[in-house]
Amino acid sequence: MIRINGLSHHIGPAPILHDINLTLPRGKLVALIGPNGAGKSTLLRLIARLEPLQRGRVEIDGLDLASTPTERLALAMAVMGQQTQIASRLRVAELVGFGRWPHHQGRPRPADREAVENALEAFGLGPLRHRFLDEISGGQAQRAHLAMTFAQGTDWLLLDEPLNNLDMAHSRALMARLAELVRGSGRSVVTVVHEVNYAAAWADHIVAMKGGRIVAEGPADTVLTEQVLSDLYDTPIEVSRHDSRPLVLHHHWHDQLGAPYPKASDADRFPLH
Amino acid sequence: MDRTAATLIAALMALLAAASLVWMFQGIGGGNRAFILHLRATKLAGLVVVGAAVGIATVLFQTVAANRVLTPSIMGFDALYVLLQTGLVAALGVAGFAALPVAAKFLAEVAAMSLLAGLLFGTLLGRGARDIPRTILTGVILGVLFRSLSTFLARIMDPNAFAVVQSVSFASFGSIDAALLPMAALIMAGCVAGALWLAPRLDVLALGREVATSLGLRFDRLVLVTLGLVGMLVSVSTALVGPVAFFGLLVAGLAHGLSPSARHAVLLPVAGLIGAAILVAGQTLFERLMGQTGTLSVVVEFAGGLFFLFLLLKGRVR
Ligand SMILES: Nc1ncnc2c1ncn2[C@@H]1O[C@H](COP(=O)(O)OP(=O)(O)OP(=O)(O)O)[C@@H](O)[C@H]1O
Ligand SMILES: [Mg+2]
């Protein structure tokens, strides 16, 4: 499991995360939800050692983040950022191939090639394998990045808004694949999602963040309630049920035309410089 | 390495070999054949070392900077080398400077240069400073600063010292410093071996800080090491022929354009070979066939400068 103790983070003078204590269970699909600026990406990036830890402790399956060599961590978790821009001119298959880097450090073996093929296959990238990344659509590029993360073959997958740019069918396919990884191969997934119904349908555990704090966590039934969600997003939200799961309705508020933007979160309010 | 890459490298090698043969044996005859051959061989070695060093340094630098319009010299690397040299002359006096053993002096300069380059440009390109216009501007300003410091030091020195400094301040492919050549060639070979060894890691580095870090690459350390290599390669070429501003840009642009793969195991040798081939072929053309010893530097700089403008105007900064 991932254990987070007393994690706080500042950017300049602005506090972004406030003393976060959180345990993410192994073998579960965990969804991280919350409004823009809540600190979801920051939390994920800290766990993924993409930002230096300022205060607090993070442990991944017993590996202390601060003291474990980064090469070792790359065998334990794979990360996909919210906005990944690749400057070099690569083909889809080459990008996916880099997912195996932590295993071979530049000398791919047959097992690595096989993992790459599987990942390409899993994301329907076969026909696109020789295309350059700057010559495919946004959703196709997103799938290529996801395939790279999958190819890494780690116990933990940390994904920041993996549904960005994906159409309905691919979104659903991705969530199904994540669930399959979790239930079939015992892997653990932590993913940020904005479309809460995907969390409702697929997640085993939901963590809700706001203003740099965890405000609710638990199974879908306890977190995805009208009360919690309306407070979380500062906007009226209706929750119904479908297939014995919560179904969140937020597109039907015609009387809200011209409604003000949700009020600023704590984090938004701090002056930065 | 796939077949197209191997073919490209073989073709470039053949081109370089052909140009070298013309350079060595064109119009030779008469008595002092051995002497002329020796002279030509020395110069050929110098051109190859410089061309390869500039090409490889530029590709390495562009990978670290994640941008295709920057070169070490646009960022003031060679100005830093000239400043280092001037500082040494100023501190030791011409006599003292001349008295130092050439090889030791050169080694010390190269070491100092790679250290400074790593520290200075590592900080500059470090966290969050990947904003291209700002990086270019900072580099240009640093270059001007280093150059004016050199000029200032030269001004307050005596005329002899000034002449010594002048000789390293301008590019000239016609007059290569032969005394430095063996040491320079050795350092260049070491750097190339190092760069090739790092090639797979450089491929990961090119994915950007985020992705590279999540794949377990020690990003900052590799940036420092690579900039250190760039510093050494620039020292080598600057010591041999003086500063060249845009030539590297031309070579790296051609290398990226011609290479079928973005892998550094291909890019680096291609860039080295293109750099060497352009210099050898160009010098053969201008010095031998047209009798213009000093023209090559002007022409390659002009072509490189045009290419720089082309990249900027096309907005192809990545
Ligand atoms: N580089 C930065 N400089 C200054 N502030 C930042 C920076 N990155 C993030 N922040 C601030 O930190 C807070 C948390 O940002 P974060 O990206 O973690 O939010 P998020 O929950 O991922 O939001 P979103 O849903 O929009 O992706 C926000 O208030 C944001 O303005
Ligand atoms: Mg985010």
XYZ file of C-alpha atoms and ligand atoms in Angstrom:
623
model
C 0.000 0.000 0.000
C 0.928 3.630 -0.253
C 1.240 5.317 3.111
C 1.294 9.092 3.292
C 2.111 10.751 6.595
C 2.061 14.447 7.460
C 2.498 15.520 3.844
C 2.456 19.298 3.335
C 3.497 21.238 0.293
C 4.076 24.888 -0.572
C 4.717 26.584 -3.873
C 6.420 29.843 -3.023
C 4.488 31.198 -0.053
C 1.263 29.480 -1.085
C 0.290 26.353 0.835
C -0.969 23.733 -1.624
C -1.336 20.641 0.569
C -2.098 20.685 4.285
C -0.817 17.844 6.445
C -2.191 14.966 4.394
C -2.460 11.559 6.044
C -3.727 8.897 3.720
C -3.419 5.187 3.111
C -4.075 3.884 -0.385
C -4.921 0.185 -0.335
C -3.188 -2.365 -2.527
C -5.109 -4.245 -5.168
C -7.786 -1.575 -5.516
C -8.877 0.938 -8.091
C -8.720 4.243 -6.261
C -10.280 7.369 -7.766
C -9.107 10.801 -6.703
C -11.787 13.437 -7.240
C -12.186 17.107 -6.406
C -12.533 20.538 -7.991
C -9.883 22.254 -10.121
C -6.991 23.388 -7.982
C -7.796 21.003 -5.128
C -4.258 19.624 -5.147
C -4.907 16.250 -6.810
C -2.103 16.567 -9.323
C 0.248 17.923 -6.702
C -0.451 14.955 -4.441
C 0.051 12.504 -7.294
C 3.254 14.216 -8.430
C 4.657 14.090 -4.917
C 3.923 10.373 -4.626
C 5.497 9.909 -8.060
C 8.650 11.805 -6.914
C 8.196 14.318 -9.735
C 8.360 17.067 -7.100
C 10.761 17.010 -4.158
C 9.104 16.240 -0.816
C 9.068 19.281 1.434
C 7.506 17.860 4.542
C 6.120 14.476 5.431
C 6.723 10.898 4.423
C 5.563 8.706 1.576
C 6.010 4.949 1.488
C 5.190 2.659 -1.424
C 4.929 -1.008 -0.484
C 7.444 -0.379 2.249
C 9.834 1.605 0.050
C 10.504 5.003 1.541
C 10.209 7.548 -1.252
C 12.965 9.815 0.039
C 15.607 7.108 0.419
C 14.827 4.567 -2.304
C 16.855 4.877 -5.532
C 14.741 6.325 -8.310
C 15.558 3.359 -10.591
C 14.038 1.020 -8.015
C 10.917 3.179 -7.708
C 10.445 3.011 -11.483
C 9.985 -0.746 -11.083
C 7.330 -0.189 -8.413
C 5.187 2.522 -9.962
C 4.367 3.954 -13.355
C 3.103 7.478 -13.729
C 1.164 9.379 -16.315
C 1.046 13.137 -15.873
C -1.860 15.444 -16.605
C -0.151 17.163 -19.518
C 2.738 15.364 -21.047
C 4.468 16.998 -23.962
C 7.195 15.073 -25.688
C 9.668 17.278 -27.501
C 11.459 14.607 -29.499
C 10.061 13.227 -32.720
C 9.027 9.691 -31.871
C 6.855 7.023 -33.357
C 4.066 5.539 -31.259
C 5.809 2.177 -30.847
C 9.050 3.904 -29.806
C 7.248 5.867 -27.100
C 5.559 2.753 -25.755
C 8.953 1.030 -25.852
C 10.336 3.554 -23.376
C 7.946 2.111 -20.806
C 10.320 -0.846 -20.591
C 13.365 1.303 -19.921
C 13.364 0.695 -16.139
C 13.692 -3.029 -16.863
C 16.422 -3.009 -19.484
C 18.218 0.347 -19.295
C 18.677 0.488 -23.040
C 19.067 -3.175 -23.962
C 15.581 -4.576 -24.651
C 15.085 -8.329 -24.337
C 12.352 -10.449 -25.957
C 10.193 -10.136 -22.837
C 10.366 -6.347 -23.181
C 9.307 -6.473 -26.818
C 6.431 -8.711 -25.903
C 5.257 -6.313 -23.194
C 5.340 -3.474 -25.725
C 3.323 -5.487 -28.228
C 0.749 -6.305 -25.567
C 0.437 -2.675 -24.553
C 0.032 -1.544 -28.182
C -2.593 -4.190 -28.650
C -4.405 -3.335 -25.427
C -4.874 0.278 -26.518
C -5.749 -0.411 -30.113
C -2.537 1.216 -31.286
C -1.492 -1.523 -33.696
C -2.436 0.422 -36.841
C -0.790 3.582 -35.479
C 2.466 2.038 -34.323
C 4.628 3.653 -37.023
C 2.986 7.071 -36.895
C 4.793 10.026 -35.355
C 3.358 11.391 -32.116
C 2.828 14.817 -33.647
C 0.837 13.271 -36.481
C -1.943 11.621 -34.468
C -4.985 12.992 -32.658
C -5.082 14.106 -29.027
C -6.929 11.011 -27.881
C -4.613 8.723 -29.828
C -1.605 10.406 -28.229
C -3.242 9.990 -24.832
C -3.644 6.276 -25.530
C 0.007 6.039 -26.582
C 1.073 7.567 -23.263
C -1.217 5.222 -21.385
C 0.209 2.265 -23.271
C 3.722 3.351 -22.268
C 2.636 3.459 -18.629
C 1.058 0.007 -18.962
C 4.129 -1.430 -20.640
C 6.134 -0.507 -17.564
C 4.365 -3.412 -15.865
C 4.531 -2.033 -12.319
C 2.412 -2.964 -9.299
C 1.253 0.634 -9.009
C -0.194 2.849 -11.694
C -0.641 6.541 -10.940
C -2.706 8.304 -13.579
C -3.626 11.969 -13.704
C -6.838 12.415 -15.685
C -6.274 9.502 -18.063
C -9.712 10.093 -19.592
C -8.646 13.450 -21.050
C -9.300 13.522 -24.771
C -10.799 10.041 -24.846
C -14.178 9.462 -26.445
C -16.936 7.561 -24.616
C -15.969 4.165 -25.968
C -12.272 4.573 -25.204
C -13.014 6.023 -21.762
C -15.113 3.033 -20.919
C -12.549 0.650 -22.383
C -9.814 2.269 -20.327
C -11.765 2.045 -17.067
C -12.583 -1.578 -17.842
C -8.902 -2.294 -18.502
C -7.899 -0.644 -15.244
C -10.503 -2.657 -13.352
C -9.282 -5.803 -15.058
C -5.674 -5.051 -14.054
C -6.803 -4.627 -10.485
C -9.091 -7.632 -10.238
C -7.278 -9.919 -12.631
C -3.610 -9.241 -11.871
C -3.846 -7.785 -8.370
C -2.307 -4.478 -9.406
C -3.125 -1.167 -7.785
C -4.362 1.898 -9.596
C -4.708 5.466 -8.370
C -6.364 7.725 -10.889
C -7.631 11.278 -10.933
C -11.053 11.518 -12.571
C -13.282 14.506 -13.126
C -16.240 12.616 -14.502
C -17.459 11.213 -11.185
C -19.707 8.654 -12.826
C -16.635 6.778 -14.013
C -15.538 6.697 -10.389
C -19.035 5.601 -9.382
C -19.054 2.780 -11.884
C -15.512 1.446 -11.536
C -13.684 2.625 -8.431
C -13.330 0.494 -5.307
C -12.320 3.430 -3.214
C -12.817 7.157 -3.691
C -10.746 9.956 -2.192
C -12.220 13.456 -2.392
C -9.911 16.474 -2.124
C -10.593 20.147 -1.773
C -8.374 23.088 -0.891
C -5.349 20.875 -0.332
C -7.108 18.579 2.131
C -8.782 15.181 2.022
C -12.434 15.908 2.728
C -13.943 12.453 2.288
C -12.874 8.943 1.469
C -14.469 5.547 1.226
C -16.504 3.429 -1.163
C -18.690 5.089 -3.784
C -21.831 4.791 -1.694
C -20.481 6.907 1.130
C -18.563 9.529 -0.903
C -20.837 10.079 -3.867
C -23.759 11.564 -1.986
C -25.603 14.794 -2.733
C -24.302 16.326 0.467
C -20.630 15.501 -0.053
C -20.573 16.313 -3.765
C -22.492 19.595 -3.476
C -20.051 20.746 -0.810
C -17.066 19.450 -2.729
C -17.896 21.280 -5.937
C -19.884 24.170 -4.438
C -22.609 23.482 -6.882
C -25.982 21.746 -6.550
C -25.697 18.103 -7.544
C -28.329 15.393 -7.703
C -27.486 11.772 -7.085
C -29.714 8.991 -8.303
C -29.046 5.258 -8.447
C -28.554 2.920 -11.310
C -27.530 -0.731 -11.159
C -27.148 -0.390 -7.395
C -24.500 2.284 -7.846
C -24.734 6.056 -7.447
C -25.446 7.977 -10.652
C -24.462 11.616 -10.434
C -26.596 14.077 -12.382
C -25.282 17.527 -13.006
C -26.311 18.437 -16.507
C -29.967 19.036 -15.807
C -29.995 22.315 -13.957
C -31.524 24.555 -16.572
C -32.496 27.030 -13.890
C -28.793 27.479 -13.247
C -28.206 29.214 -16.597
C -25.966 32.171 -15.949
C -25.035 30.814 -12.532
C -21.837 32.215 -11.080
C -18.584 30.270 -11.292
C -18.008 28.035 -8.295
C -16.463 30.083 -5.550
C -12.705 30.083 -5.233
C -11.113 27.287 -3.268
C -8.689 27.980 -0.431
C -5.753 27.227 -2.654
C -6.956 29.632 -5.326
C -7.159 32.446 -2.862
C -3.537 32.629 -1.755
C -1.409 35.181 -3.553
C 1.486 33.418 -5.185
C 4.227 35.966 -5.470
C 20.412 -0.032 -35.262
C 18.214 -0.474 -38.299
C 19.330 -0.680 -41.889
C 18.566 2.878 -43.043
C 20.577 4.275 -40.150
C 23.513 2.008 -40.918
C 23.325 2.968 -44.597
C 23.303 6.660 -43.758
C 26.330 6.315 -41.500
C 28.188 4.281 -44.112
C 27.385 6.866 -46.804
C 28.620 9.708 -44.625
C 31.812 7.798 -43.865
C 32.363 7.254 -47.575
C 31.796 10.950 -48.232
C 34.269 11.914 -45.530
C 36.809 9.410 -46.834
C 36.452 10.698 -50.393
C 36.842 14.321 -49.318
C 39.866 13.355 -47.216
C 41.508 11.587 -50.151
C 41.051 14.621 -52.407
C 42.373 16.821 -49.640
C 45.447 14.654 -49.134
C 46.466 13.897 -52.710
C 45.110 16.664 -54.909
C 47.903 18.287 -56.944
C 50.663 16.504 -55.126
C 53.984 15.796 -56.788
C 57.555 16.933 -56.796
C 60.217 16.613 -54.153
C 58.915 17.361 -50.699
C 56.014 14.969 -50.943
C 56.453 13.541 -47.473
C 56.540 16.988 -45.923
C 53.403 18.126 -47.728
C 51.573 14.937 -46.836
C 52.473 15.386 -43.188
C 51.267 18.978 -43.253
C 48.043 18.017 -44.947
C 47.436 15.070 -42.625
C 47.794 17.314 -39.592
C 45.332 19.788 -40.956
C 42.938 17.034 -41.968
C 43.016 15.598 -38.465
C 42.315 19.054 -37.086
C 39.324 19.583 -39.368
C 37.881 16.184 -38.515
C 38.301 16.727 -34.782
C 36.727 20.190 -34.923
C 33.852 19.188 -37.194
C 32.976 16.161 -35.106
C 33.355 18.048 -31.823
C 31.090 20.898 -32.944
C 28.447 18.583 -34.395
C 28.282 16.283 -31.396
C 28.436 19.121 -28.869
C 25.508 20.827 -30.571
C 23.320 17.715 -30.677
C 24.083 17.009 -27.000
C 23.336 20.579 -26.045
C 20.081 20.672 -27.983
C 18.927 17.489 -26.276
C 19.606 18.918 -22.848
C 18.026 22.258 -23.738
C 15.058 20.480 -25.368
C 15.250 22.892 -28.257
C 16.608 22.992 -31.756
C 17.669 26.600 -32.199
C 20.198 26.753 -29.412
C 23.849 25.894 -29.790
C 26.581 25.982 -27.180
C 28.057 29.059 -28.823
C 24.773 30.948 -29.005
C 24.644 30.287 -25.272
C 28.146 31.689 -24.773
C 30.155 28.478 -24.241
C 33.015 29.474 -26.508
C 33.000 33.032 -25.199
C 33.497 31.469 -21.780
C 36.475 29.545 -23.113
C 37.994 32.689 -24.596
C 37.456 34.470 -21.299
C 39.155 31.638 -19.455
C 42.101 31.881 -21.836
C 42.297 35.663 -21.511
C 42.103 35.410 -17.755
C 45.004 32.997 -17.791
C 47.115 35.281 -19.976
C 46.228 38.238 -17.782
C 47.137 36.381 -14.617
C 50.372 34.847 -15.853
C 51.598 37.380 -18.362
C 52.545 36.395 -21.888
C 55.868 34.928 -20.828
C 54.323 32.884 -18.057
C 51.513 31.765 -20.357
C 53.932 30.693 -23.046
C 56.173 28.957 -20.522
C 53.467 26.580 -19.352
C 53.548 23.174 -21.039
C 50.964 23.260 -23.804
C 49.297 19.974 -22.981
C 48.978 20.626 -19.252
C 47.607 24.102 -19.867
C 45.084 22.779 -22.304
C 43.994 19.982 -19.992
C 43.493 22.410 -17.143
C 41.465 24.699 -19.382
C 39.284 21.868 -20.592
C 38.664 20.679 -17.049
C 37.811 24.176 -15.833
C 35.599 24.710 -18.842
C 33.568 21.534 -18.396
C 33.100 22.308 -14.712
C 31.997 25.893 -15.373
C 29.750 24.834 -18.232
C 28.084 22.202 -16.078
C 27.518 24.543 -13.163
C 26.575 27.682 -15.037
C 24.417 26.256 -17.786
C 23.121 23.470 -15.575
C 21.651 26.113 -13.282
C 20.337 28.047 -16.241
C 18.617 25.090 -17.855
C 17.559 23.654 -14.520
C 14.150 23.656 -12.954
C 11.535 25.602 -14.811
C 13.989 27.587 -16.914
C 12.948 25.890 -20.111
C 11.279 28.936 -21.413
C 12.989 29.292 -24.767
C 13.029 33.046 -25.405
C 14.338 33.664 -21.920
C 17.013 31.001 -22.250
C 18.207 32.408 -25.582
C 18.256 35.911 -24.191
C 20.184 34.864 -21.100
C 22.677 33.013 -23.267
C 23.163 35.930 -25.615
C 23.660 38.257 -22.671
C 26.111 35.855 -21.031
C 28.019 35.603 -24.326
C 28.239 39.391 -24.631
C 29.265 39.603 -20.995
C 32.038 37.033 -21.391
C 33.233 38.663 -24.594
C 33.340 42.140 -23.116
C 35.119 40.853 -20.036
C 37.695 39.272 -22.337
C 38.069 42.504 -24.266
C 38.378 44.444 -21.039
C 41.084 42.124 -19.765
C 42.837 42.315 -23.117
C 42.708 46.121 -23.095
C 44.454 46.397 -19.792
C 47.111 43.929 -20.877
C 50.107 44.821 -23.004
C 49.894 44.610 -26.820
C 51.667 41.251 -26.925
C 49.116 39.709 -24.635
C 46.406 41.243 -26.721
C 47.770 39.518 -29.818
C 47.842 36.158 -28.026
C 44.219 36.586 -27.041
C 43.159 37.764 -30.497
C 44.511 34.585 -32.001
C 41.994 32.508 -30.069
C 39.081 34.900 -30.516
C 38.274 34.366 -34.169
C 37.479 31.259 -36.126
C 39.978 30.157 -38.704
C 39.942 26.715 -40.210
C 43.065 27.554 -42.191
C 45.404 27.750 -39.234
C 44.910 24.908 -36.822
C 46.991 24.849 -33.692
C 49.018 21.693 -34.365
C 50.656 21.568 -30.943
C 47.306 20.988 -29.282
C 46.103 18.471 -31.812
C 47.077 15.150 -30.181
C 45.645 16.149 -26.830
C 42.533 17.622 -28.463
C 41.956 14.499 -30.510
C 42.294 12.368 -27.403
C 39.819 14.453 -25.426
C 37.433 14.481 -28.357
C 37.609 10.700 -28.664
C 37.003 10.338 -24.933
C 33.990 12.638 -25.102
C 32.533 10.814 -28.087
C 32.961 7.471 -26.343
C 31.274 8.927 -23.259
C 28.423 10.395 -25.282
C 27.830 7.118 -27.118
C 27.837 5.268 -23.835
C 25.220 7.708 -22.534
C 23.211 7.501 -25.768
C 20.358 5.292 -24.488
C 19.997 7.493 -21.429
C 20.024 10.611 -23.592
C 17.072 9.148 -25.487
C 15.174 9.002 -22.208
C 16.357 12.482 -21.231
C 14.895 13.774 -24.491
C 11.440 12.706 -23.312
C 11.527 15.586 -20.845
C 12.011 15.857 -17.105
C 8.653 14.379 -16.087
C 8.627 11.254 -18.186
C 12.352 10.656 -17.752
C 12.089 10.962 -13.983
C 9.130 8.630 -13.810
C 11.130 6.086 -15.820
C 13.798 6.244 -13.141
C 16.384 8.400 -14.914
C 18.515 10.654 -12.737
C 17.673 13.655 -14.791
C 19.660 16.464 -13.175
C 22.806 14.393 -12.901
C 22.671 13.427 -16.558
C 22.105 17.062 -17.554
C 25.230 18.058 -15.617
C 27.345 15.267 -17.079
C 26.153 16.053 -20.595
C 26.867 19.757 -20.212
C 30.312 18.821 -18.918
C 30.909 16.845 -22.115
C 29.647 19.783 -24.184
C 32.057 22.055 -22.313
C 34.991 19.784 -23.168
C 34.027 19.453 -26.816
C 33.630 23.224 -27.172
C 37.035 23.734 -25.529
C 38.559 21.365 -28.050
C 37.101 23.091 -31.080
C 37.636 26.604 -29.767
C 41.228 25.885 -28.853
C 41.929 24.476 -32.302
C 40.181 26.965 -34.582
C 38.503 29.596 -32.407
C 34.822 30.223 -31.791
C 32.265 29.133 -34.394
C 28.772 30.435 -33.809
C 26.306 28.920 -36.252
C 28.165 26.025 -37.834
C 26.954 23.650 -35.123
C 23.376 24.650 -35.766
C 23.705 23.739 -39.413
C 25.246 20.375 -38.572
C 22.709 19.483 -35.888
C 19.858 20.578 -38.152
C 21.150 18.366 -40.946
C 21.707 15.479 -38.546
C 18.155 15.658 -37.211
C 16.804 16.059 -40.726
C 18.753 13.185 -42.271
C 18.702 10.705 -39.421
C 15.864 8.183 -39.720
C 15.755 7.804 -35.954
C 15.770 10.186 -32.994
C 18.028 7.746 -31.124
C 21.293 9.251 -29.995
C 23.183 6.108 -30.951
C 22.394 7.197 -34.528
C 22.166 10.987 -34.161
C 25.564 11.449 -32.530
C 27.692 9.611 -35.105
C 25.662 11.178 -37.917
C 26.250 14.665 -36.522
C 29.963 14.002 -35.997
C 30.381 12.687 -39.530
C 28.399 15.534 -41.113
C 30.452 18.114 -39.219
C 33.738 16.541 -40.233
C 32.646 15.992 -43.848
C 31.472 19.595 -44.304
C 34.739 20.987 -42.968
C 36.996 18.680 -44.961
C 35.029 19.036 -48.185
C 34.620 22.783 -47.680
C 38.271 23.404 -46.930
C 39.290 21.277 -49.916
C 36.975 23.294 -52.121
C 37.990 26.721 -50.904
C 41.677 26.284 -50.151
C 42.664 23.879 -52.914
C 40.336 24.425 -55.771
C 39.634 28.121 -55.287
C 42.805 29.192 -53.503
C 40.916 30.930 -50.710
C 42.341 29.760 -47.403
C 40.244 31.871 -45.061
C 36.829 31.672 -46.713
C 35.361 28.466 -45.277
C 34.657 29.861 -41.808
C 32.785 32.781 -43.328
C 30.745 30.531 -45.593
C 29.750 27.954 -42.972
C 28.938 30.684 -40.504
C 26.839 32.450 -43.101
C 25.010 29.259 -44.054
C 24.508 28.424 -40.383
C 23.251 31.928 -39.674
C 20.754 31.687 -42.512
C 19.609 28.355 -41.154
C 19.175 29.913 -37.707
C 16.981 32.643 -39.205
C 15.054 30.030 -41.149
C 14.352 28.060 -37.958
C 13.264 31.173 -36.092
C 11.026 32.398 -38.897
C 9.448 28.999 -39.366
C 8.807 28.842 -35.666
C 10.510 25.465 -35.568
C 12.049 26.023 -32.176
C 11.502 22.516 -30.908
N 3.578 25.660 -10.763
C 2.696 26.201 -9.929
N 2.905 27.422 -9.416
C 2.038 27.967 -8.557
N 0.930 27.366 -8.145
C 0.661 26.167 -8.613
C 1.523 25.515 -9.528
N 1.003 24.324 -9.822
C -0.152 24.242 -9.134
N -0.357 25.350 -8.401
C -1.487 25.597 -7.518
O -1.607 24.501 -6.645
C -2.956 24.195 -6.420
C -3.181 22.734 -6.678
O -2.902 22.461 -8.046
P -3.102 21.026 -8.673
O -2.541 21.056 -10.025
O -2.566 20.023 -7.712
O -4.690 20.938 -8.719
P -5.607 19.794 -9.314
O -6.443 19.330 -8.197
O -4.801 18.794 -10.034
O -6.497 20.629 -10.323
P -7.058 20.239 -11.791
O -8.310 19.500 -11.567
O -7.336 21.568 -12.385
O -6.017 19.491 -12.504
C -3.767 25.125 -7.305
O -4.297 26.163 -6.517
C -2.775 25.672 -8.278
O -3.117 26.997 -8.604
Mg -4.612 18.253 -11.998
